[in-house]
Short mmCIF file of C-alpha atoms in Angstrom, two decimals:
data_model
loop_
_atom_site.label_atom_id
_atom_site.label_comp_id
_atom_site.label_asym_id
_atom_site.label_seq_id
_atom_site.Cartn_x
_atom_site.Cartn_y
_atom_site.Cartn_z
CA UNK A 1 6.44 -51.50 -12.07
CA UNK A 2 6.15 -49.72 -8.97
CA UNK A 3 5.90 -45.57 -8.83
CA UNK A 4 7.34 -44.17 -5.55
CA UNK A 5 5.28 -41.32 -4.66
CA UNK A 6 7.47 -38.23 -4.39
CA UNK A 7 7.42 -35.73 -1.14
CA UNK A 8 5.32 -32.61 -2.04
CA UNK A 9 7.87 -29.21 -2.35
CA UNK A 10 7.12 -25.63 -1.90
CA UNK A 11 8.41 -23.01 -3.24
CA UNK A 12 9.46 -21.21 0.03
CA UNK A 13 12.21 -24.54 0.58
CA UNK A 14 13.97 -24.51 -3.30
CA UNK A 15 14.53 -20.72 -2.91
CA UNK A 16 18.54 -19.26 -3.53
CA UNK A 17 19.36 -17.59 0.07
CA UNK A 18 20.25 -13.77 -0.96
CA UNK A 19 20.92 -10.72 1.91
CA UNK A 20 18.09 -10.45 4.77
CA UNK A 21 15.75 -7.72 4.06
CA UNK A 22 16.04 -4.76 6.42
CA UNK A 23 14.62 -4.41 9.43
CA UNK A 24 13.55 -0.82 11.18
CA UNK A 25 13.62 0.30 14.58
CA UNK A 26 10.72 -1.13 16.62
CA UNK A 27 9.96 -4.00 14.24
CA UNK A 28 10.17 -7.48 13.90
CA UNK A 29 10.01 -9.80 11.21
CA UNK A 30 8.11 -13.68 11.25
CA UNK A 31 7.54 -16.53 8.73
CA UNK A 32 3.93 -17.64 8.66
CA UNK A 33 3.28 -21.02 6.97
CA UNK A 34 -0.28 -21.43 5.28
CA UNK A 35 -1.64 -23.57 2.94
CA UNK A 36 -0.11 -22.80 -0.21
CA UNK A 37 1.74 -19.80 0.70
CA UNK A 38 4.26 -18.83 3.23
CA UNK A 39 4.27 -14.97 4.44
CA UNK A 40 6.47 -12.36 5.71
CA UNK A 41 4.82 -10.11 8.34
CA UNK A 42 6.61 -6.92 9.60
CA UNK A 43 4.94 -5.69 13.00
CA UNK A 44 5.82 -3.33 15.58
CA UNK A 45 5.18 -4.43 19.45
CA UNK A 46 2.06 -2.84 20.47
CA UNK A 47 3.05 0.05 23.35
CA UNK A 48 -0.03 -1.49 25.55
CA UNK A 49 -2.85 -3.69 25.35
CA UNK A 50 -5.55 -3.70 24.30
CA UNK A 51 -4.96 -1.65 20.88
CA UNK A 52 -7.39 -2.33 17.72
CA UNK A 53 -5.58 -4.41 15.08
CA UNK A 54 -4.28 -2.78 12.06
CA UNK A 55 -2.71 -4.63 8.79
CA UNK A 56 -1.24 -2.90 6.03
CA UNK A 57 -1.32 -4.27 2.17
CA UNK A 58 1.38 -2.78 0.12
CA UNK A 59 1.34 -2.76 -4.10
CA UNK A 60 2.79 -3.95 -7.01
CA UNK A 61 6.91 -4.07 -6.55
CA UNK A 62 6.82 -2.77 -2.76
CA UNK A 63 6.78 -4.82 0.25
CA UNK A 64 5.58 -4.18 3.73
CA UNK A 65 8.60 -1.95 4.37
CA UNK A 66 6.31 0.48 2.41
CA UNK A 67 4.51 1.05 5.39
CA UNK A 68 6.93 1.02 7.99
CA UNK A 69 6.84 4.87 8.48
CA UNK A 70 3.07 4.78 8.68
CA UNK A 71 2.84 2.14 11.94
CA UNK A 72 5.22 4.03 13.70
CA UNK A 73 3.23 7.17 13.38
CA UNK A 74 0.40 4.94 14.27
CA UNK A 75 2.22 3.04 17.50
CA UNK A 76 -0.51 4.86 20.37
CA UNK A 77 -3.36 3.90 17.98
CA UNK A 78 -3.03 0.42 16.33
CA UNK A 79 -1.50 -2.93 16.93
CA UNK A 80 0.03 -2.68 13.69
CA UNK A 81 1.15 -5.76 11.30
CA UNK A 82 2.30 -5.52 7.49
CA UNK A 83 2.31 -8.32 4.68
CA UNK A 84 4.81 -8.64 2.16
CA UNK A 85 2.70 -10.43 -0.47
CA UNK A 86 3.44 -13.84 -1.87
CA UNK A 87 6.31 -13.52 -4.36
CA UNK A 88 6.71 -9.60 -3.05
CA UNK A 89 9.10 -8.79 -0.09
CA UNK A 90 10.66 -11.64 2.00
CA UNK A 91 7.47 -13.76 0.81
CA UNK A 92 8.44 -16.28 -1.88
CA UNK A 93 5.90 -17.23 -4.51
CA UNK A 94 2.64 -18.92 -3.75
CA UNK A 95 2.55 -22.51 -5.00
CA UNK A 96 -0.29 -22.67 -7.55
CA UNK A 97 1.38 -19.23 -9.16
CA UNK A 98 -1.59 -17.30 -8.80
CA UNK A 99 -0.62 -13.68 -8.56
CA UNK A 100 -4.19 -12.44 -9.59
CA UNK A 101 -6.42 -9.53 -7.44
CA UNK A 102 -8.48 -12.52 -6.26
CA UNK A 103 -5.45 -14.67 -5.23
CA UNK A 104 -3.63 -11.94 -3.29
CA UNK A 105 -7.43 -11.47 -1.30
CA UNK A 106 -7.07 -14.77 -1.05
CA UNK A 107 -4.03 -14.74 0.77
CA UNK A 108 -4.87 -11.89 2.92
CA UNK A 109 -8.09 -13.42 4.10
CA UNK A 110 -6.28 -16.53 4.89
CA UNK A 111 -3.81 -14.88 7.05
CA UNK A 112 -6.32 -13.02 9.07
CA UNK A 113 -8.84 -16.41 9.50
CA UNK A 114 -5.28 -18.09 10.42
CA UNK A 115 -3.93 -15.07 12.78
CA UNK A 116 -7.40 -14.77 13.86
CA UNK A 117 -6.94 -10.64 14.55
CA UNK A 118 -10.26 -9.63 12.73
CA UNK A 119 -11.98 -7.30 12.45
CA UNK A 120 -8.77 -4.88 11.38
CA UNK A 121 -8.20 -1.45 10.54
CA UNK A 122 -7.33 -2.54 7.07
CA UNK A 123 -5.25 -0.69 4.44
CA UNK A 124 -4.15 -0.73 1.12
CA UNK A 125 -2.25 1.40 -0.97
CA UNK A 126 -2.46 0.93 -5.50
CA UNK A 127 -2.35 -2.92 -6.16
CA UNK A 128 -3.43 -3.53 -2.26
CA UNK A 129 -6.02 -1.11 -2.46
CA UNK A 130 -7.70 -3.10 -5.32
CA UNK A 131 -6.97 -6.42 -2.91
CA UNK A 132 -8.10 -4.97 -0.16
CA UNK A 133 -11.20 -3.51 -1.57
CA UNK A 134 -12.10 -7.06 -2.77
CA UNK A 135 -11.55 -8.74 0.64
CA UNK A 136 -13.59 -5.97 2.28
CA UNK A 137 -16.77 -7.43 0.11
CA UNK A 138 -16.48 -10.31 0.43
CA UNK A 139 -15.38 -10.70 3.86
CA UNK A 140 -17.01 -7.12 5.71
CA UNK A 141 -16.04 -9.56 9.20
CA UNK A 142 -12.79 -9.08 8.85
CA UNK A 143 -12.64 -5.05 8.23
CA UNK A 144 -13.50 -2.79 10.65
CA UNK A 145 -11.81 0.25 9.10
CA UNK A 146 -10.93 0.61 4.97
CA UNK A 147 -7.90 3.23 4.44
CA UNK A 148 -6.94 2.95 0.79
CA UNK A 149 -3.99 4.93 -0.91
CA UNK A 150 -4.52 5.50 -4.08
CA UNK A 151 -5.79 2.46 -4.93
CA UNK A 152 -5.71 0.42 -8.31
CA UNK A 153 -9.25 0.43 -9.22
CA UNK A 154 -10.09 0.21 -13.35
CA UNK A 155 -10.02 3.65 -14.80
CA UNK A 156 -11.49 4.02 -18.38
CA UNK A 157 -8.39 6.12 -19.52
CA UNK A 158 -5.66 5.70 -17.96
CA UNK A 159 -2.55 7.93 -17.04
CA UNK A 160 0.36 8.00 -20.00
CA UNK A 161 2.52 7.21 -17.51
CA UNK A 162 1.12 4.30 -16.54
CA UNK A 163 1.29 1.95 -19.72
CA UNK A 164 4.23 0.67 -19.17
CA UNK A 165 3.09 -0.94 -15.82
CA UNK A 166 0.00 -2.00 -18.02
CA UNK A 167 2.20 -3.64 -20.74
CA UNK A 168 4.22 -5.66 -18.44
CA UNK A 169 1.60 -8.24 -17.76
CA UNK A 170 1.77 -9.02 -21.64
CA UNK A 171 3.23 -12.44 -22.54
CA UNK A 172 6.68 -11.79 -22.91
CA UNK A 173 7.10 -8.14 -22.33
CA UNK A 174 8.99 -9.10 -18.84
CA UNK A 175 11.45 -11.03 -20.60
CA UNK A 176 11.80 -8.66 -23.34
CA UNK A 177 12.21 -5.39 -20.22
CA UNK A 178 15.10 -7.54 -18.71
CA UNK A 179 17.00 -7.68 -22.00
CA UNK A 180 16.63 -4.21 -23.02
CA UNK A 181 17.27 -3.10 -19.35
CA UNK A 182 20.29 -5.85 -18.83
CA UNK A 183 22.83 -2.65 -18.79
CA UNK A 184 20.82 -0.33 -16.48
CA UNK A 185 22.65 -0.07 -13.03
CA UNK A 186 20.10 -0.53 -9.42
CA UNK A 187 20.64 3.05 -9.42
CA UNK A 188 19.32 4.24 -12.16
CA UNK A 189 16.62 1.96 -11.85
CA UNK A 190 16.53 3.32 -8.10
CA UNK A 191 15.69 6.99 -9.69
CA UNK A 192 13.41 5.54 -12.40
CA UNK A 193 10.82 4.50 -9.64
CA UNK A 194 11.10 7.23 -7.26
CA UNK A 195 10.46 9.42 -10.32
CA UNK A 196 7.35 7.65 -11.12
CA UNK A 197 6.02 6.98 -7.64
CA UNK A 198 6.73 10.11 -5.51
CA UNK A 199 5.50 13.44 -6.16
CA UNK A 200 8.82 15.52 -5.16
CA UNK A 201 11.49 12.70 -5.47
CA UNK A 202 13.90 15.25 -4.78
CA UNK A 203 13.17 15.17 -0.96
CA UNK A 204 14.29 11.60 -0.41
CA UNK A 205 17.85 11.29 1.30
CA UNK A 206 21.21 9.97 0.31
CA UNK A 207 20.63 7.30 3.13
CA UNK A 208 17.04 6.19 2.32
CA UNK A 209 17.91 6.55 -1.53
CA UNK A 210 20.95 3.94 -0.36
CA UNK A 211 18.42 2.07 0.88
CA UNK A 212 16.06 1.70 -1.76
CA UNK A 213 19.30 0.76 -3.77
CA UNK A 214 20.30 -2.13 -1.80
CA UNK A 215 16.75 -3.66 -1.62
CA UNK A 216 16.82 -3.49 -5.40
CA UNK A 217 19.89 -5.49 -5.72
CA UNK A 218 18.55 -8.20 -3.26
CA UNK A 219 15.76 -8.03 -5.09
CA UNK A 220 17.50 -9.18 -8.83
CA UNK A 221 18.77 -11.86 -7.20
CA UNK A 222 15.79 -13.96 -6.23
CA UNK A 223 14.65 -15.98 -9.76
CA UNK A 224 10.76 -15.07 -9.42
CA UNK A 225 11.30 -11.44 -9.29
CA UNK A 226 10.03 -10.37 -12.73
CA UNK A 227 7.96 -13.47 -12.91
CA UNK A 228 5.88 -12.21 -9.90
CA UNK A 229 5.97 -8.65 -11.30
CA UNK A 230 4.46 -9.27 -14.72
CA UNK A 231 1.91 -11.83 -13.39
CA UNK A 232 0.68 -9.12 -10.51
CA UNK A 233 0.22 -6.63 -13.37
CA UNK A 234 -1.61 -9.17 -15.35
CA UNK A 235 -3.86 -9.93 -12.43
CA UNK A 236 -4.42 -6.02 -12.32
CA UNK A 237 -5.16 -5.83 -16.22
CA UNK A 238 -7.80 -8.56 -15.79
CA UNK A 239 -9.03 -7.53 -12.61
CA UNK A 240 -10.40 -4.11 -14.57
CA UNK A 241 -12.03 -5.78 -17.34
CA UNK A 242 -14.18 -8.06 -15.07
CA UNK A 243 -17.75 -7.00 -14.45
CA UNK A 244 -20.82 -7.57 -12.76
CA UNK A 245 -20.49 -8.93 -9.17
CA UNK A 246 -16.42 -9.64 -9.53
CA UNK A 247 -16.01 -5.69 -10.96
CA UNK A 248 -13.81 -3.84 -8.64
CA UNK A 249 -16.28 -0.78 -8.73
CA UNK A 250 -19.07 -3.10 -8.02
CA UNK A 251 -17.40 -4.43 -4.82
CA UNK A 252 -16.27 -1.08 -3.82
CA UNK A 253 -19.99 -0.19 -4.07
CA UNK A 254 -20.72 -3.36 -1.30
CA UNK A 255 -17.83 -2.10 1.45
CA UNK A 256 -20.07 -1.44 4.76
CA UNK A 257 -16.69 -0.70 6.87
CA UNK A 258 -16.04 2.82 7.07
CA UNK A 259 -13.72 4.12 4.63
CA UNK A 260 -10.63 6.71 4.38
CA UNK A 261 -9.25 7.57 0.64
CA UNK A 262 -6.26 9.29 -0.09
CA UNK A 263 -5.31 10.61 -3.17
CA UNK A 264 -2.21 12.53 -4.67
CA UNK A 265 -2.12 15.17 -7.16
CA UNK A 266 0.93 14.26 -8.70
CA UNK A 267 0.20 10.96 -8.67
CA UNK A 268 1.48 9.56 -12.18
CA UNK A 269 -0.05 6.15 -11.76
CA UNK A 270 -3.63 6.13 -10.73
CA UNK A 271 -5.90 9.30 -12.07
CA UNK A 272 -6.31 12.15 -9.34
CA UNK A 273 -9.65 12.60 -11.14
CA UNK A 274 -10.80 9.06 -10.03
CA UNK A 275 -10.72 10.57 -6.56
CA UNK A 276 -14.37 11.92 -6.65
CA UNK A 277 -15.28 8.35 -7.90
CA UNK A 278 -14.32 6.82 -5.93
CA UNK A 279 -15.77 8.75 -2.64
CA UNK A 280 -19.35 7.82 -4.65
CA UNK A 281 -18.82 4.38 -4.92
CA UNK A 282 -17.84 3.79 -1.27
CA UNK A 283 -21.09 4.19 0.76
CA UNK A 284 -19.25 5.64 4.54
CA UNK A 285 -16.37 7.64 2.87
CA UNK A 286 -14.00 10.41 3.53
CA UNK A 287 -11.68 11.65 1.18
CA UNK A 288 -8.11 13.65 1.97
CA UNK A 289 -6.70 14.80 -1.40
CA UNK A 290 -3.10 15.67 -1.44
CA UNK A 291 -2.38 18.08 -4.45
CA UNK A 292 1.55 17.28 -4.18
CA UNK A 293 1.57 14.09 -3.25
CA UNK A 294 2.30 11.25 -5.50
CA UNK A 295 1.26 7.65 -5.76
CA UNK A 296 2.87 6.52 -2.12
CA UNK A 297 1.41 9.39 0.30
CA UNK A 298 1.98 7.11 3.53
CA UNK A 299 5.93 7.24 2.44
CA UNK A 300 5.50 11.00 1.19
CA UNK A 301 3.41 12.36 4.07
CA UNK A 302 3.19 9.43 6.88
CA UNK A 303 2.70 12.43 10.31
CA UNK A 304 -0.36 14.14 7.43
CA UNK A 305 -1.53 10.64 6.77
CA UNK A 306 -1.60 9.71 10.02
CA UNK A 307 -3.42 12.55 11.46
CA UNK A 308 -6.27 12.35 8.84
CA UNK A 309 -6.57 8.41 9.94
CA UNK A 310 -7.25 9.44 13.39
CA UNK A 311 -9.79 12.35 12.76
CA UNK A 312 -11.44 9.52 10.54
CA UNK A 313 -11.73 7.07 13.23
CA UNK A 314 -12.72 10.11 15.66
CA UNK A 315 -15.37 11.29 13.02
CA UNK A 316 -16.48 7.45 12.81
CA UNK A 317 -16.85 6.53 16.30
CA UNK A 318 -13.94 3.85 16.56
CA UNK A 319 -11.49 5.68 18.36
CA UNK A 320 -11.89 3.93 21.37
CA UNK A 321 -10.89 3.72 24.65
CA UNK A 322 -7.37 5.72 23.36
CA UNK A 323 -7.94 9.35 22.04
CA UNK A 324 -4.11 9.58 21.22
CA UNK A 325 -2.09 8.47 17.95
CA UNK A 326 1.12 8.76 19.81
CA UNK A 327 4.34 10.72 20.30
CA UNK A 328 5.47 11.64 16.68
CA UNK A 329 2.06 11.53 15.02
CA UNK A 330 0.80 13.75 17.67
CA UNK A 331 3.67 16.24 17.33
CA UNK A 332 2.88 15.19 13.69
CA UNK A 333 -0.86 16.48 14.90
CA UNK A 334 0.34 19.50 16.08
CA UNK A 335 2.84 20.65 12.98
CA UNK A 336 -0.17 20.22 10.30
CA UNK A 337 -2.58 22.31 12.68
CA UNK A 338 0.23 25.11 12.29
CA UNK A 339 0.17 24.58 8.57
CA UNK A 340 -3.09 24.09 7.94
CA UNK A 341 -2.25 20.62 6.47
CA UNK A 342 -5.25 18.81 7.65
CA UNK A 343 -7.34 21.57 8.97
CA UNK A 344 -7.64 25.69 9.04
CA UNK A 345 -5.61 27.88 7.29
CA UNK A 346 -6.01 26.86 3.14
CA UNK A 347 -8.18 23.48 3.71
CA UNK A 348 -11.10 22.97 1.75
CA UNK A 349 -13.78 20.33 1.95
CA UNK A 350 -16.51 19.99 -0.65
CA UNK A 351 -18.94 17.53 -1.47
CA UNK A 352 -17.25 15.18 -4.47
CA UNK A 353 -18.26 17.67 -7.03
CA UNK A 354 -16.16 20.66 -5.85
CA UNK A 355 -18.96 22.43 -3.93
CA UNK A 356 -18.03 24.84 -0.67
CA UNK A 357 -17.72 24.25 2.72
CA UNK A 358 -14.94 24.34 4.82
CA UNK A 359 -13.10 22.19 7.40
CA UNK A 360 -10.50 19.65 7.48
CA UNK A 361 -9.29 15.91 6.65
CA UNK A 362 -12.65 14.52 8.22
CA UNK A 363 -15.65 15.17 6.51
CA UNK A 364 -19.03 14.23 6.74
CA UNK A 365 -20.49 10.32 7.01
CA UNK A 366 -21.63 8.90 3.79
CA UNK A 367 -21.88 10.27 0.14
CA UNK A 368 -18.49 10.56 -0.67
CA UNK A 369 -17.05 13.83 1.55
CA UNK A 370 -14.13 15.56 0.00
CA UNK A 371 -11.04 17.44 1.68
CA UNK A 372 -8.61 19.27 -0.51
CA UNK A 373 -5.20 19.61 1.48
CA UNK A 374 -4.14 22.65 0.09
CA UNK A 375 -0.42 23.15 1.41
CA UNK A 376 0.18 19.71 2.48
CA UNK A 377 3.59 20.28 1.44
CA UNK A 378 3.88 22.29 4.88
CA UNK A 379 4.06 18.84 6.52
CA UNK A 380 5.72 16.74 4.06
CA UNK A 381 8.45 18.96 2.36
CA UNK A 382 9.40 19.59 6.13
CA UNK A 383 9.55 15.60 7.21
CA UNK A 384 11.33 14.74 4.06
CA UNK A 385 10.67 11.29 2.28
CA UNK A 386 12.04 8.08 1.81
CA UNK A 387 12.52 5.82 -1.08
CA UNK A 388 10.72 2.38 0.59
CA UNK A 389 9.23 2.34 3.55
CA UNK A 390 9.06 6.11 3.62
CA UNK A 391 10.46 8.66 5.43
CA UNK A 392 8.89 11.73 7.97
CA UNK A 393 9.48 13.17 11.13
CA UNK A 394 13.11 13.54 11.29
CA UNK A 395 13.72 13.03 7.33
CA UNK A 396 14.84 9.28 8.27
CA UNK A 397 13.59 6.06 6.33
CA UNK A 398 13.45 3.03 7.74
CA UNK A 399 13.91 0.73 4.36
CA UNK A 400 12.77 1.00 0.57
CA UNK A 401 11.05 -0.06 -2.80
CA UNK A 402 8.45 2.02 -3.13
CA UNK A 403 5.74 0.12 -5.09
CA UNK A 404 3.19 1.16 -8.15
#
């Protein structure tokens, strides 16, 4: 008896069709086909040549919409490009099902070989900050800049409020989430993750909040959404008990690309206290702490963000042939040298234990420098927030889902 060999199928052509995803002002969205995985990348049209490339790493439930507020601030810096991750976004799942640390790298590095746009100013914010620390090791030709937002690297004890994240990567805690939260409307599920992720969820607007609602709902439709949930937090679970060579710490230790941490002191997901670890472990750091930030401070405080990423380039020597970050971060620039949100008036550096000196968002090369943004809340309360992508500047956001 004959066999007849069946075509090979990916996931990206069995998937339901459900409501495009939105798209901001300035961007555009593509399909990239790789081996294994097919990817959604959000970028903005560079406003000349000649800019550095940038790409942007969101974490675990966001999507590249995360960032959207960011690259804008960024457009007279970067050439800036955003992943939604496989089985995150507009990205369906990868084909193999491997939603680990390592696979996500994976997936990242693959773009970039593909794309060919390395070296990149790359970032990273929770779940992307622990991928993008790992592609960083092993692949220093491909990073010329790290910024990582309160990334997802192990912490001995973690933050109450971030078990429940934890527990979802247990075998059949997903399952047993959607029937206990079968009722629960997108709303209130809405506010449940803006209360988590955001320091002040109280400044994001009706219209971004709407937002962040409809995403949701698109969202519930697609049939790999918790699947790709509870396997990501799985992958993050396992990624913190590895050690030796694979340990996160361990690779943060072997980063050579200069590196920009942020950190928020309401952040209810990863430990403000790992801050001052963390500016040990990476060799060239600088560190901007937010005290009322949260866990999404590019979607809290993009113009403060921003501003601190170009006085880290400056301080670093990769600024370039263009001094400028553009229009609205440098009015952006301008507003948190009035407040003293990034330098002056209230900011404190100090040396990761807490000791003296003064200054701004850049510190010193190497050994971990610290800068405490004291009244950061001068920039962000006045440019509002949004619920996904982040809001700033004129209190707008562009889209939703902010991610843990």
């Amino acid at each position: 008896m004959s066999s007849t060999e069946l075509p090979s199928v990916s996931a990206a052509s069995v998937l339901p069709k459900v409501a495009p995803v939105r798209v901001g002002e300035g961007e555009r969205l593509r399909s990239v086909g790789l081996p294994g995985i097919t990817l959604t990348v959000r970028s903005r049209a560079a406003v000349r040549e000649g800019l550095p490339p940038a790409l942007f790493v969101h974490g675990l439930g966001g999507s590249s919409q995360n960032w959207s507020q960011l690259m804008a601030e960024l457009d007279g810096l970067a050439d800036s490009e955003a992943l939604d991750l496989p089985g995150f976004g507009d990205s369906p799942p990868p084909d193999d099902g491997d939603y680990s640390v390592t696979g996500h790298a994976r997936a990242v590095i693959r773009y970039l070989d593909a794309a060919g746009r390395g070296p990149v100013h790359l970032f990273g914010n929770s779940l992307g900050g622990a991928i993008t620390t790992r592609v960083a090791a092993v692949r220093p030709d491909l990073v010329h800049t790290l910024t990582l937002i309160s990334p997802a690297l192990p912490e001995i004890r973690i933050q109450r409020s971030a078990v429940p994240t934890a527990l979802l990567g247990l075998p059949g805690v997903a399952s047993l989430f959607t029937r206990i939260s079968r009722d629960w409307t997108a709303e209130q599920r809405v506010r449940g993750v803006l209360g988590l992720c955001y320091g002040d969820p109280g400044n994001v607007t009706p219209e971004a909040f709407r937002y962040a609602v409809e995403e949701l709902e698109r969202r519930l439709q697609l049939p790999y959404f918790w699947d790709a949930m509870a396997r990501s937090s799985r992958g993050i679970v396992n990624a913190y008990t590895l050690g030796g060579q694979h340990g996160l710490w361990r690779q943060a230790e072997r980063v050579l690309a200069p590196t920009l941490l942020v950190y928020g002191g309401r952040d209810q997901l990863v430990g403000y206290r790992m801050a001052q670890r963390a500016a040990r472990a990476f060799r060239d750091s600088r560190l901007l702490s937010l005290p009322d930030a949260g866990h999404v401070a590019m979607m809290e405080y993009p113009e403060t963000v921003a501003v601190a990423f170009r006085e880290f380039l400056a301080d670093a020597g990769e600024l370039g042939e263009f001094g400028e970050v553009g229009e609205s971060a440098g009015a952006g620039a301008d507003s948190a040298a009035d407040t003293g949100a990034v330098r002056g008036r209230r900011a404190v550096e100090a040396d990761g234990f807490g000791r003296g000196g003064g200054g701004g968002a850049r510190g010193s090369r190497g050994g971990g420098s610290v800068s405490t943004v004291s009244d950061a809340g001068g920039a962000g309360a006045g440019a509002g927030a949004g619920s996904g992508s982040g809001a700033g500047g004129d209190g707008r956001a562009d889209d939703t889902n902010a991610g843990s």
